[in-house]
Amino acid sequence: MGKLKLLVMPSVFIKTYGCQMNERDSEAVAAQLSAKGYTLAASEGEADVILLNTCSVRDMAEQKAIGKMHSVAARVRRHRPKVVLGLLGCMAQSRGARLLDQLPDVDLVIGTQKFHRTADYLDEILTGKRDKIVDVETEAGSEAAIKEHFPHGNRGASGEAARKVTAFVSIMQGCNQYCTFCIVPYTRGEERSRTIPDIVAECRQLVERGVREITLLGQIVTSYGKRDVPVQNGKSAFVQLLEAVHEVEGLERIRFTSPHPKGYGDDLVEAYGRLPKLCESAHLPAQSGSDRILKLMHRGCTREKFLGIVDKLRRVQPRMGITTDLIVGFPGETEEDFEETLALARAAEFDNGYLFKYSPRQDTPAAAMPGQVPQAVKEERNARLLALVNEISARRYEALAGERMEVLVEGPSRRNAARQMGRTRCNRIVVFEDAVDRRGELVKLKIERAGSFTLYGTMNE
Ligand code: SF4
C-alpha cells in the first residue's frame, strides 16, 4: 500500500450500530482489513482509521451515528488530523454524498453493496491518492462478498484469538417485501442470494475451525433463492439450503434469522421435526395483531395465518422457543387495533418480544399515511405491551425450572467471568458454574431457577 508499506500498518476501530446483519458485515470488514495487515484498535482514541457501520431502521439510530461522528471528528481530529473517518452501511447507502455536507470531516462513505471494497478505498486515502471517496453503487455478486471470518475465531483488540463456538453466515442480501414502514428494501436493495455450494463451503470451513453452531443470516431468509433455485419435491430453496448445511459433518446446531411468517410453509415447519440439527427456536416477526394494520403495513400475513404457524410449530416441536417483533403506534392504529396486538401476544405466548414504537422513515409509504399516532400514545401502548410480554416470558422461563436441557457452552459469562454461559436449543441463555472450561461442548444441565431472560443451571445429576 504505497508509502505506508514502509511504516507500521494502520490500526482500525469499527463501531457497529443496529442488527446482527450489521454485526456480521463489520466482522467481515475487520477480517478483510486484518488479512491485509491492519491491526484492530481497542478504542477510537488509539485508531488510525475509525469506521462507523450505521443503521437506518429508526431515526434514533441514524441520529446516534451522526452525533458520534461529530464528536469523534471534534475530539480525535483536533490532536491527530490524519485519522481517517468513514461511514459504512445502511445510512451511508441511503444518504450517500449528502453526508459529506453534514459531516465535512468524513473521508469515506461506503454503501451496503461495497463493504468488500473498504480495504482498497482506505489504501487510496491513506496513500494520498484520493481525498474523499463515496461509493454507494449497486454491484452484481456483492451478496457473496461477505464471507471472511477470523481464522481462529473472535479477536480482541490486542489481536488474541479465542475459539469461536458460534458463527453467523450471510446467505442473502436485500428484501422485496416492501413493508410500508421499512427502509431496508431501499438501503439493502433487491433480494440477492448466494449459491448453496458457496454457503456450504463457508460453513464447512467454520466447522473445521471449531464452530459448532451456525446462524444463517439475511434480511428475509425464508425468501432465500426464490428466483434461482426451483422448488424440489415440495421443498423451497431455503429448506434445500437447510438440508445441505445439515449435511456438514461436525456441525451440531443450525439457526436462522430473520424469517418472514409467510415463508413458514409446511416444508419448513416439517423440517423442524426431521432435521435434528435445526434448533427448535423461531423468530417470527408479527409486527401487529390487527389484520387492518397488517394490511396497511403490507405484511402479506394475517393474524389467523400467523397463529396457525405458531400452532403448527409447537405441534412439531413442543419446546419451540418463539420470539417476535411488534410495532406499536403504526399510523391509523386505534385502541381496538392495539388490543388485538395484546390478544395476539397472549395467544402466541411468545418467549420474548422486541417492541418498537413506530418511527417514520423518510421516503417509506407509512411516513406519509394519515393518522400518525401521538408519541404519548405510543409510549403508553408500548408500556402496556411490554408489561404483558415480560409477564408471559417470565412464566415461560420459570416453567423450565427442574428440567434437564442440552446447552452448547460458548465461554465465560459476560457479567461474571467465573461462570460459563451457553444456550439451549430453544435459544435461552443458561449460566452455570464449573471449574473446567467447556467451551464448545454440549452439556446436559439441570435448570435450577430462572432470572430475567437467563436460566441458571448446574451440572448435577
Ligand atoms: S420483510 Fe422485514 S426487511 Fe423486508 S421490508 Fe418487511 S420488515 Fe423490512
Short mmCIF file of C-alpha atoms and ligand atoms in Angstrom, two decimals:
data_model
loop_
_atom_site.label_atom_id
_atom_site.label_comp_id
_atom_site.label_asym_id
_atom_site.label_seq_id
_atom_site.Cartn_x
_atom_site.Cartn_y
_atom_site.Cartn_z
CA MET A 1 0.00 0.00 0.00
CA GLY A 2 2.36 2.68 -1.33
CA LYS A 3 4.40 4.66 1.18
CA LEU A 4 2.61 3.13 4.13
CA LYS A 5 4.15 -0.24 3.35
CA LEU A 6 7.35 1.20 4.82
CA LEU A 7 5.62 2.12 8.07
CA VAL A 8 3.71 0.28 10.74
CA MET A 9 0.33 -0.78 9.31
CA PRO A 10 -2.55 1.43 10.48
CA SER A 11 -4.92 0.35 13.19
CA VAL A 12 -8.68 0.38 12.70
CA PHE A 13 -11.61 0.74 15.07
CA ILE A 14 -15.10 -0.24 13.88
CA LYS A 15 -18.22 0.69 15.81
CA THR A 16 -21.40 -1.09 14.78
CA TYR A 17 -25.00 0.10 15.12
CA GLY A 18 -28.10 -1.99 14.51
CA CYS A 19 -28.84 -5.60 13.73
CA GLN A 20 -26.97 -8.91 13.51
CA MET A 21 -26.53 -8.39 9.77
CA ASN A 22 -24.55 -5.24 10.53
CA GLU A 23 -22.51 -7.10 13.17
CA ARG A 24 -21.68 -9.73 10.59
CA ASP A 25 -20.76 -7.13 7.93
CA SER A 26 -18.43 -5.39 10.42
CA GLU A 27 -16.84 -8.70 11.37
CA ALA A 28 -16.16 -9.46 7.69
CA VAL A 29 -14.70 -5.97 7.09
CA ALA A 30 -12.47 -6.32 10.16
CA ALA A 31 -11.29 -9.76 8.98
CA GLN A 32 -10.56 -8.39 5.49
CA LEU A 33 -8.54 -5.49 6.92
CA SER A 34 -6.74 -7.76 9.35
CA ALA A 35 -5.75 -10.08 6.48
CA LYS A 36 -4.21 -7.04 4.76
CA GLY A 37 -2.08 -6.29 7.83
CA TYR A 38 -4.21 -3.75 9.68
CA THR A 39 -4.36 -4.16 13.44
CA LEU A 40 -7.59 -3.79 15.40
CA ALA A 41 -7.61 -0.92 17.90
CA ALA A 42 -9.30 -1.32 21.28
CA SER A 43 -10.76 2.18 21.14
CA GLU A 44 -11.19 5.06 18.76
CA GLY A 45 -8.62 7.04 20.78
CA GLU A 46 -5.78 4.86 19.51
CA ALA A 47 -7.01 4.11 15.97
CA ASP A 48 -5.65 5.49 12.69
CA VAL A 49 -8.93 4.65 10.96
CA ILE A 50 -12.35 5.00 12.61
CA LEU A 51 -15.33 3.43 10.84
CA LEU A 52 -18.97 3.60 11.94
CA ASN A 53 -21.17 0.87 10.45
CA THR A 54 -24.57 2.53 10.53
CA CYS A 55 -28.24 1.57 10.82
CA SER A 56 -31.25 3.31 9.26
CA VAL A 57 -34.12 1.29 10.68
CA ARG A 58 -35.08 4.04 13.15
CA ASP A 59 -34.37 7.75 13.13
CA MET A 60 -32.76 7.43 16.55
CA ALA A 61 -30.13 5.01 15.18
CA GLU A 62 -29.20 7.48 12.44
CA GLN A 63 -29.01 10.40 14.88
CA LYS A 64 -26.79 8.38 17.21
CA ALA A 65 -24.27 7.63 14.43
CA ILE A 66 -24.29 11.23 13.20
CA GLY A 67 -23.79 12.51 16.76
CA LYS A 68 -20.99 10.03 17.32
CA MET A 69 -19.20 11.05 14.13
CA HIS A 70 -19.49 14.74 15.08
CA SER A 71 -17.94 14.06 18.49
CA VAL A 72 -15.20 11.76 17.10
CA ALA A 73 -14.29 14.37 14.49
CA ALA A 74 -14.14 17.13 17.11
CA ARG A 75 -12.10 15.13 19.63
CA VAL A 76 -9.80 12.95 17.55
CA ARG A 77 -9.09 15.21 14.59
CA ARG A 78 -8.00 18.05 16.90
CA HIS A 79 -4.95 16.07 18.07
CA ARG A 80 -4.48 13.70 15.14
CA PRO A 81 -5.58 15.39 11.91
CA LYS A 82 -4.56 12.42 9.74
CA VAL A 83 -7.00 9.96 11.26
CA VAL A 84 -9.31 8.60 8.53
CA LEU A 85 -13.04 8.73 9.29
CA GLY A 86 -15.58 6.57 7.47
CA LEU A 87 -19.30 5.76 7.46
CA LEU A 88 -20.43 2.35 6.21
CA GLY A 89 -23.71 0.51 5.80
CA CYS A 90 -27.38 1.46 5.66
CA MET A 91 -27.27 5.18 6.48
CA ALA A 92 -24.25 5.60 4.20
CA GLN A 93 -26.30 3.93 1.47
CA SER A 94 -29.46 6.00 1.95
CA ARG A 95 -27.75 9.39 2.38
CA GLY A 96 -24.66 8.95 0.19
CA ALA A 97 -22.64 12.06 -0.66
CA ARG A 98 -25.09 14.28 1.29
CA LEU A 99 -23.35 13.01 4.44
CA LEU A 100 -20.21 14.93 3.44
CA ASP A 101 -22.17 18.22 3.59
CA GLN A 102 -23.37 17.40 7.08
CA LEU A 103 -20.11 15.84 8.27
CA PRO A 104 -17.27 17.51 6.31
CA ASP A 105 -14.58 15.64 8.29
CA VAL A 106 -15.70 12.28 6.90
CA ASP A 107 -13.35 10.83 4.27
CA LEU A 108 -15.13 7.66 3.25
CA VAL A 109 -18.79 6.72 2.64
CA ILE A 110 -19.37 3.07 1.69
CA GLY A 111 -22.80 1.62 0.89
CA THR A 112 -24.22 -1.81 1.63
CA GLN A 113 -23.00 -3.45 -1.59
CA LYS A 114 -19.41 -2.21 -1.21
CA PHE A 115 -18.16 -3.50 2.16
CA HIS A 116 -15.60 -5.66 0.36
CA ARG A 117 -14.01 -2.54 -1.19
CA THR A 118 -13.18 -1.00 2.21
CA ALA A 119 -9.50 -2.04 2.25
CA ASP A 120 -8.87 -0.75 -1.30
CA TYR A 121 -10.53 2.58 -0.57
CA LEU A 122 -8.61 3.00 2.68
CA ASP A 123 -5.37 2.32 0.80
CA GLU A 124 -6.22 5.08 -1.69
CA ILE A 125 -6.97 7.59 1.07
CA LEU A 126 -4.04 6.65 3.31
CA THR A 127 -1.56 6.83 0.46
CA GLY A 128 -2.91 10.22 -0.61
CA LYS A 129 -4.22 9.08 -4.00
CA ARG A 130 -7.69 10.37 -3.18
CA ASP A 131 -9.08 12.73 -0.54
CA LYS A 132 -12.67 11.60 -0.25
CA ILE A 133 -14.45 8.54 -1.55
CA VAL A 134 -18.20 7.91 -1.76
CA ASP A 135 -19.36 4.60 -3.25
CA VAL A 136 -23.00 3.62 -2.85
CA GLU A 137 -23.48 1.99 -6.24
CA THR A 138 -25.09 -1.40 -6.71
CA GLU A 139 -22.73 -4.27 -7.55
CA ALA A 140 -23.71 -7.62 -9.04
CA GLY A 141 -22.43 -10.50 -6.92
CA SER A 142 -21.81 -8.37 -3.80
CA GLU A 143 -24.10 -10.69 -1.78
CA ALA A 144 -21.31 -13.30 -1.96
CA ALA A 145 -18.62 -10.90 -0.74
CA ILE A 146 -19.43 -11.11 2.99
CA LYS A 147 -17.62 -14.33 3.81
CA GLU A 148 -14.40 -13.58 5.73
CA HIS A 149 -14.10 -14.71 9.34
CA PHE A 150 -11.06 -14.56 11.59
CA PRO A 151 -9.02 -17.74 11.13
CA HIS A 152 -9.17 -18.57 14.82
CA GLY A 153 -12.45 -17.06 15.90
CA ASN A 154 -13.09 -13.72 17.58
CA ARG A 155 -10.15 -11.41 18.09
CA GLY A 156 -9.73 -8.97 20.89
CA ALA A 157 -8.27 -5.59 20.17
CA SER A 158 -4.84 -6.93 21.09
CA GLY A 159 -5.27 -9.48 18.34
CA GLU A 160 -5.53 -12.52 20.62
CA ALA A 161 -7.76 -15.23 19.21
CA ALA A 162 -10.37 -17.13 21.19
CA ARG A 163 -12.08 -20.26 19.98
CA LYS A 164 -15.35 -19.31 18.37
CA VAL A 165 -18.20 -21.73 19.01
CA THR A 166 -21.00 -19.96 17.14
CA ALA A 167 -20.87 -18.07 13.86
CA PHE A 168 -23.12 -16.11 11.53
CA VAL A 169 -23.17 -16.85 7.82
CA SER A 170 -24.71 -14.30 5.47
CA ILE A 171 -26.82 -16.20 2.89
CA MET A 172 -28.57 -13.36 1.09
CA GLN A 173 -28.93 -9.60 0.92
CA GLY A 174 -31.92 -7.36 0.37
CA CYS A 175 -35.69 -7.70 0.63
CA ASN A 176 -38.57 -7.48 -1.87
CA GLN A 177 -41.40 -7.38 0.67
CA TYR A 178 -41.56 -3.56 0.90
CA CYS A 179 -43.37 -3.37 4.23
CA THR A 180 -44.64 0.20 4.28
CA PHE A 181 -42.75 1.15 7.47
CA CYS A 182 -39.40 -0.33 6.50
CA ILE A 183 -36.39 1.29 4.88
CA VAL A 184 -34.45 -1.97 4.35
CA PRO A 185 -35.52 -2.59 0.72
CA TYR A 186 -34.15 0.88 -0.10
CA THR A 187 -30.86 0.51 1.82
CA ARG A 188 -30.14 -3.17 1.11
CA GLY A 189 -31.69 -3.43 -2.35
CA GLU A 190 -33.47 -6.30 -4.09
CA GLU A 191 -33.16 -9.88 -2.80
CA ARG A 192 -29.91 -11.50 -3.94
CA SER A 193 -28.88 -14.95 -2.74
CA ARG A 194 -25.57 -16.78 -2.62
CA THR A 195 -25.40 -20.28 -4.05
CA ILE A 196 -25.91 -23.34 -1.86
CA PRO A 197 -22.38 -24.75 -2.55
CA ASP A 198 -20.78 -21.39 -1.67
CA ILE A 199 -22.68 -21.19 1.65
CA VAL A 200 -21.96 -24.83 2.50
CA ALA A 201 -18.24 -24.32 1.81
CA GLU A 202 -18.15 -21.39 4.26
CA CYS A 203 -19.99 -23.47 6.90
CA ARG A 204 -17.54 -26.33 6.40
CA GLN A 205 -14.54 -24.04 6.92
CA LEU A 206 -16.07 -22.63 10.09
CA VAL A 207 -16.68 -26.12 11.49
CA GLU A 208 -13.07 -27.09 10.70
CA ARG A 209 -12.02 -24.16 12.90
CA GLY A 210 -14.16 -25.34 15.82
CA VAL A 211 -17.54 -23.68 15.21
CA ARG A 212 -20.44 -25.86 16.42
CA GLU A 213 -23.47 -23.67 15.77
CA ILE A 214 -24.23 -21.62 12.66
CA THR A 215 -26.92 -18.97 12.25
CA LEU A 216 -27.89 -18.32 8.64
CA LEU A 217 -28.44 -14.60 8.18
CA GLY A 218 -30.38 -12.38 5.82
CA GLN A 219 -32.99 -9.62 5.81
CA ILE A 220 -35.70 -12.17 4.86
CA VAL A 221 -34.03 -15.59 4.91
CA THR A 222 -37.19 -17.54 4.14
CA SER A 223 -37.16 -15.91 0.68
CA TYR A 224 -33.68 -17.34 0.07
CA GLY A 225 -33.04 -18.42 -3.54
CA LYS A 226 -36.64 -17.94 -4.63
CA ARG A 227 -35.71 -16.75 -8.09
CA ASP A 228 -32.69 -19.02 -8.60
CA VAL A 229 -33.41 -22.42 -7.03
CA PRO A 230 -36.58 -24.24 -8.18
CA VAL A 231 -38.84 -25.94 -5.63
CA GLN A 232 -37.96 -29.65 -5.49
CA ASN A 233 -40.26 -32.33 -4.09
CA GLY A 234 -42.29 -29.60 -2.41
CA LYS A 235 -39.19 -28.13 -0.73
CA SER A 236 -38.42 -24.44 -1.10
CA ALA A 237 -34.90 -23.20 -1.88
CA PHE A 238 -34.48 -22.29 1.81
CA VAL A 239 -35.37 -25.79 3.02
CA GLN A 240 -32.99 -27.24 0.41
CA LEU A 241 -30.27 -24.98 1.83
CA LEU A 242 -31.07 -26.13 5.40
CA GLU A 243 -30.74 -29.75 4.26
CA ALA A 244 -27.38 -29.05 2.58
CA VAL A 245 -25.97 -27.26 5.66
CA HIS A 246 -27.34 -30.07 7.84
CA GLU A 247 -25.02 -32.46 5.99
CA VAL A 248 -21.89 -30.61 7.21
CA GLU A 249 -20.08 -33.08 9.42
CA GLY A 250 -19.18 -31.82 12.88
CA LEU A 251 -21.82 -29.07 12.86
CA GLU A 252 -24.15 -29.53 15.85
CA ARG A 253 -26.73 -26.80 15.50
CA ILE A 254 -28.37 -24.62 12.84
CA ARG A 255 -30.43 -21.46 13.39
CA PHE A 256 -31.56 -18.68 11.07
CA THR A 257 -32.74 -15.08 11.25
CA SER A 258 -34.73 -13.09 10.20
CA PRO A 259 -37.52 -15.06 8.54
CA HIS A 260 -40.92 -13.81 7.41
CA PRO A 261 -44.02 -15.66 8.69
CA LYS A 262 -45.24 -16.15 5.12
CA GLY A 263 -42.09 -18.21 4.48
CA TYR A 264 -43.18 -20.84 7.04
CA GLY A 265 -44.74 -23.26 4.58
CA ASP A 266 -45.37 -26.86 5.61
CA ASP A 267 -41.95 -27.83 4.18
CA LEU A 268 -40.18 -25.58 6.68
CA VAL A 269 -42.43 -26.50 9.62
CA GLU A 270 -41.88 -30.17 8.84
CA ALA A 271 -38.08 -29.63 8.63
CA TYR A 272 -38.07 -28.86 12.38
CA GLY A 273 -39.25 -32.40 13.05
CA ARG A 274 -36.93 -34.01 10.52
CA LEU A 275 -33.56 -32.21 10.80
CA PRO A 276 -32.09 -32.85 14.26
CA LYS A 277 -29.51 -30.06 13.93
CA LEU A 278 -32.20 -27.45 13.26
CA CYS A 279 -32.75 -25.92 16.70
CA GLU A 280 -36.30 -25.58 17.98
CA SER A 281 -36.34 -21.80 18.04
CA ALA A 282 -38.00 -19.38 15.67
CA HIS A 283 -38.01 -15.61 15.48
CA LEU A 284 -41.40 -14.83 13.92
CA PRO A 285 -41.92 -11.10 13.39
CA ALA A 286 -45.67 -10.46 13.84
CA GLN A 287 -45.49 -6.62 13.87
CA SER A 288 -49.22 -6.30 14.72
CA GLY A 289 -52.20 -8.41 15.80
CA SER A 290 -54.71 -6.40 13.76
CA ASP A 291 -55.48 -7.53 10.20
CA ARG A 292 -56.38 -3.96 9.28
CA ILE A 293 -52.94 -2.72 10.37
CA LEU A 294 -51.15 -5.74 8.87
CA LYS A 295 -52.71 -4.82 5.54
CA LEU A 296 -51.64 -1.18 5.86
CA MET A 297 -48.15 -2.48 6.71
CA HIS A 298 -48.15 -4.64 3.55
CA ARG A 299 -47.04 -7.60 5.65
CA GLY A 300 -48.54 -10.30 3.45
CA CYS A 301 -49.72 -12.24 6.51
CA THR A 302 -52.91 -12.27 8.57
CA ARG A 303 -53.39 -12.76 12.29
CA GLU A 304 -55.05 -16.15 11.68
CA LYS A 305 -52.24 -17.35 9.44
CA PHE A 306 -49.65 -16.19 11.97
CA LEU A 307 -51.28 -18.01 14.88
CA GLY A 308 -51.71 -21.08 12.67
CA ILE A 309 -47.92 -21.16 12.09
CA VAL A 310 -47.23 -20.80 15.83
CA ASP A 311 -49.60 -23.67 16.49
CA LYS A 312 -48.06 -25.92 13.82
CA LEU A 313 -44.52 -25.22 15.04
CA ARG A 314 -45.39 -26.09 18.63
CA ARG A 315 -47.10 -29.28 17.47
CA VAL A 316 -43.93 -30.37 15.62
CA GLN A 317 -41.63 -29.23 18.47
CA PRO A 318 -43.47 -28.62 21.78
CA ARG A 319 -40.36 -26.96 23.22
CA MET A 320 -40.15 -24.45 20.36
CA GLY A 321 -38.90 -21.08 21.62
CA ILE A 322 -40.75 -18.36 19.70
CA THR A 323 -39.77 -14.70 19.75
CA THR A 324 -41.26 -11.82 17.81
CA ASP A 325 -41.08 -8.16 16.77
CA LEU A 326 -44.10 -5.92 17.43
CA ILE A 327 -44.68 -2.32 16.41
CA VAL A 328 -46.97 -0.02 18.41
CA GLY A 329 -48.39 3.25 17.10
CA PHE A 330 -48.33 2.45 13.37
CA PRO A 331 -50.27 5.20 11.51
CA GLY A 332 -54.01 4.70 11.97
CA GLU A 333 -53.63 2.23 14.87
CA THR A 334 -56.71 2.58 17.10
CA GLU A 335 -57.12 1.33 20.65
CA GLU A 336 -59.06 -1.65 19.19
CA ASP A 337 -56.20 -2.48 16.82
CA PHE A 338 -53.74 -2.27 19.69
CA GLU A 339 -55.90 -4.56 21.82
CA GLU A 340 -55.73 -7.11 19.02
CA THR A 341 -51.94 -6.96 19.31
CA LEU A 342 -52.24 -7.57 23.06
CA ALA A 343 -54.56 -10.51 22.33
CA LEU A 344 -52.11 -11.91 19.76
CA ALA A 345 -49.28 -11.77 22.31
CA ARG A 346 -51.46 -13.64 24.81
CA ALA A 347 -52.48 -16.27 22.26
CA ALA A 348 -48.99 -16.85 20.85
CA GLU A 349 -47.30 -16.93 24.29
CA PHE A 350 -44.04 -15.53 22.97
CA ASP A 351 -40.88 -16.43 24.82
CA ASN A 352 -39.69 -12.89 24.20
CA GLY A 353 -40.70 -9.92 22.11
CA TYR A 354 -38.82 -6.94 20.72
CA LEU A 355 -41.12 -3.93 20.83
CA PHE A 356 -40.78 -0.85 18.68
CA LYS A 357 -42.58 2.46 18.79
CA TYR A 358 -43.34 3.31 15.15
CA SER A 359 -40.75 5.77 13.83
CA PRO A 360 -41.45 7.36 10.42
CA ARG A 361 -38.68 6.73 7.91
CA GLN A 362 -38.19 9.19 5.09
CA ASP A 363 -39.43 8.00 1.68
CA THR A 364 -41.33 5.00 3.08
CA PRO A 365 -45.11 4.92 2.36
CA ALA A 366 -46.13 4.79 6.03
CA ALA A 367 -44.38 8.09 6.77
CA ALA A 368 -46.97 9.88 4.61
CA MET A 369 -50.01 7.93 5.85
CA PRO A 370 -52.79 9.78 7.66
CA GLY A 371 -53.47 9.11 11.33
CA GLN A 372 -49.92 9.41 12.72
CA VAL A 373 -50.17 8.37 16.37
CA PRO A 374 -49.07 10.90 19.04
CA GLN A 375 -45.82 10.00 20.86
CA ALA A 376 -47.57 9.89 24.26
CA VAL A 377 -50.00 7.24 22.95
CA LYS A 378 -47.09 5.19 21.53
CA GLU A 379 -45.32 5.37 24.91
CA GLU A 380 -48.43 4.27 26.79
CA ARG A 381 -49.16 1.34 24.43
CA ASN A 382 -45.51 0.30 24.47
CA ALA A 383 -45.52 0.18 28.29
CA ARG A 384 -48.70 -1.96 28.36
CA LEU A 385 -47.44 -4.38 25.73
CA LEU A 386 -44.02 -4.62 27.37
CA ALA A 387 -45.59 -5.49 30.73
CA LEU A 388 -47.62 -8.27 29.08
CA VAL A 389 -44.74 -9.69 27.02
CA ASN A 390 -42.47 -9.68 30.08
CA GLU A 391 -45.09 -11.39 32.23
CA ILE A 392 -45.62 -14.19 29.67
CA SER A 393 -41.88 -14.54 29.14
CA ALA A 394 -41.17 -14.81 32.89
CA ARG A 395 -43.84 -17.50 33.20
CA ARG A 396 -42.36 -19.50 30.33
CA TYR A 397 -38.83 -19.21 31.72
CA GLU A 398 -39.94 -20.24 35.22
CA ALA A 399 -41.71 -23.31 33.79
CA LEU A 400 -38.31 -24.67 32.77
CA ALA A 401 -37.04 -24.95 36.37
CA GLY A 402 -36.31 -28.59 37.18
CA GLU A 403 -35.86 -29.62 33.53
CA ARG A 404 -32.64 -31.06 32.09
CA MET A 405 -31.62 -29.23 28.94
CA GLU A 406 -28.88 -29.53 26.35
CA VAL A 407 -26.64 -26.45 26.38
CA LEU A 408 -23.88 -25.51 23.94
CA VAL A 409 -21.20 -23.81 26.05
CA GLU A 410 -19.98 -20.57 24.45
CA GLY A 411 -17.44 -19.42 27.07
CA PRO A 412 -17.25 -17.27 30.20
CA SER A 413 -20.37 -15.34 31.14
CA ARG A 414 -20.18 -11.65 30.17
CA ARG A 415 -21.38 -10.48 33.58
CA ASN A 416 -19.36 -12.90 35.70
CA ALA A 417 -16.26 -14.42 34.10
CA ALA A 418 -16.09 -17.05 36.87
CA ARG A 419 -19.25 -18.60 35.36
CA GLN A 420 -19.77 -20.15 31.97
CA MET A 421 -22.63 -19.41 29.61
CA GLY A 422 -24.31 -21.25 26.80
CA ARG A 423 -27.64 -21.56 25.03
CA THR A 424 -30.37 -24.16 25.00
CA ARG A 425 -31.64 -25.41 21.67
CA CYS A 426 -34.66 -23.12 22.15
CA ASN A 427 -32.19 -20.19 22.36
CA ARG A 428 -32.35 -19.38 26.06
CA ILE A 429 -29.18 -18.25 27.79
CA VAL A 430 -28.05 -20.54 30.62
CA VAL A 431 -25.34 -19.63 33.14
CA PHE A 432 -23.62 -22.27 35.28
CA GLU A 433 -20.53 -22.82 37.41
CA ASP A 434 -17.87 -25.35 36.52
CA ALA A 435 -14.12 -25.39 37.06
CA VAL A 436 -13.48 -27.00 33.67
CA ASP A 437 -13.53 -24.77 30.57
CA ARG A 438 -16.23 -26.46 28.47
CA ARG A 439 -16.30 -24.01 25.57
CA GLY A 440 -17.66 -25.80 22.51
CA GLU A 441 -19.06 -28.77 24.48
CA LEU A 442 -22.70 -29.84 24.51
CA VAL A 443 -23.60 -30.44 28.16
CA LYS A 444 -26.81 -31.52 29.88
CA LEU A 445 -27.67 -29.06 32.64
CA LYS A 446 -30.34 -29.15 35.29
CA ILE A 447 -32.19 -25.83 35.32
CA GLU A 448 -32.36 -24.65 38.94
CA ARG A 449 -34.08 -21.30 38.52
CA ALA A 450 -34.98 -18.55 36.05
CA GLY A 451 -33.84 -14.94 36.22
CA SER A 452 -34.64 -12.12 33.83
CA PHE A 453 -34.14 -13.72 30.39
CA THR A 454 -31.47 -16.02 31.88
CA LEU A 455 -31.65 -19.56 33.26
CA TYR A 456 -29.32 -20.81 35.99
CA GLY A 457 -28.23 -24.41 35.70
CA THR A 458 -25.98 -26.97 37.38
CA MET A 459 -24.03 -29.95 36.14
CA ASN A 460 -25.52 -32.05 38.98
CA GLU A 461 -27.36 -35.25 38.16
S1 SF4 B 1 -39.82 -8.20 5.45
FE1 SF4 B 1 -38.50 -7.30 7.02
S2 SF4 B 1 -36.74 -6.39 5.93
FE2 SF4 B 1 -38.35 -6.81 4.40
S3 SF4 B 1 -39.48 -4.87 4.22
FE3 SF4 B 1 -40.58 -6.12 5.75
S4 SF4 B 1 -39.69 -5.54 7.76
FE4 SF4 B 1 -38.30 -4.77 6.14
#
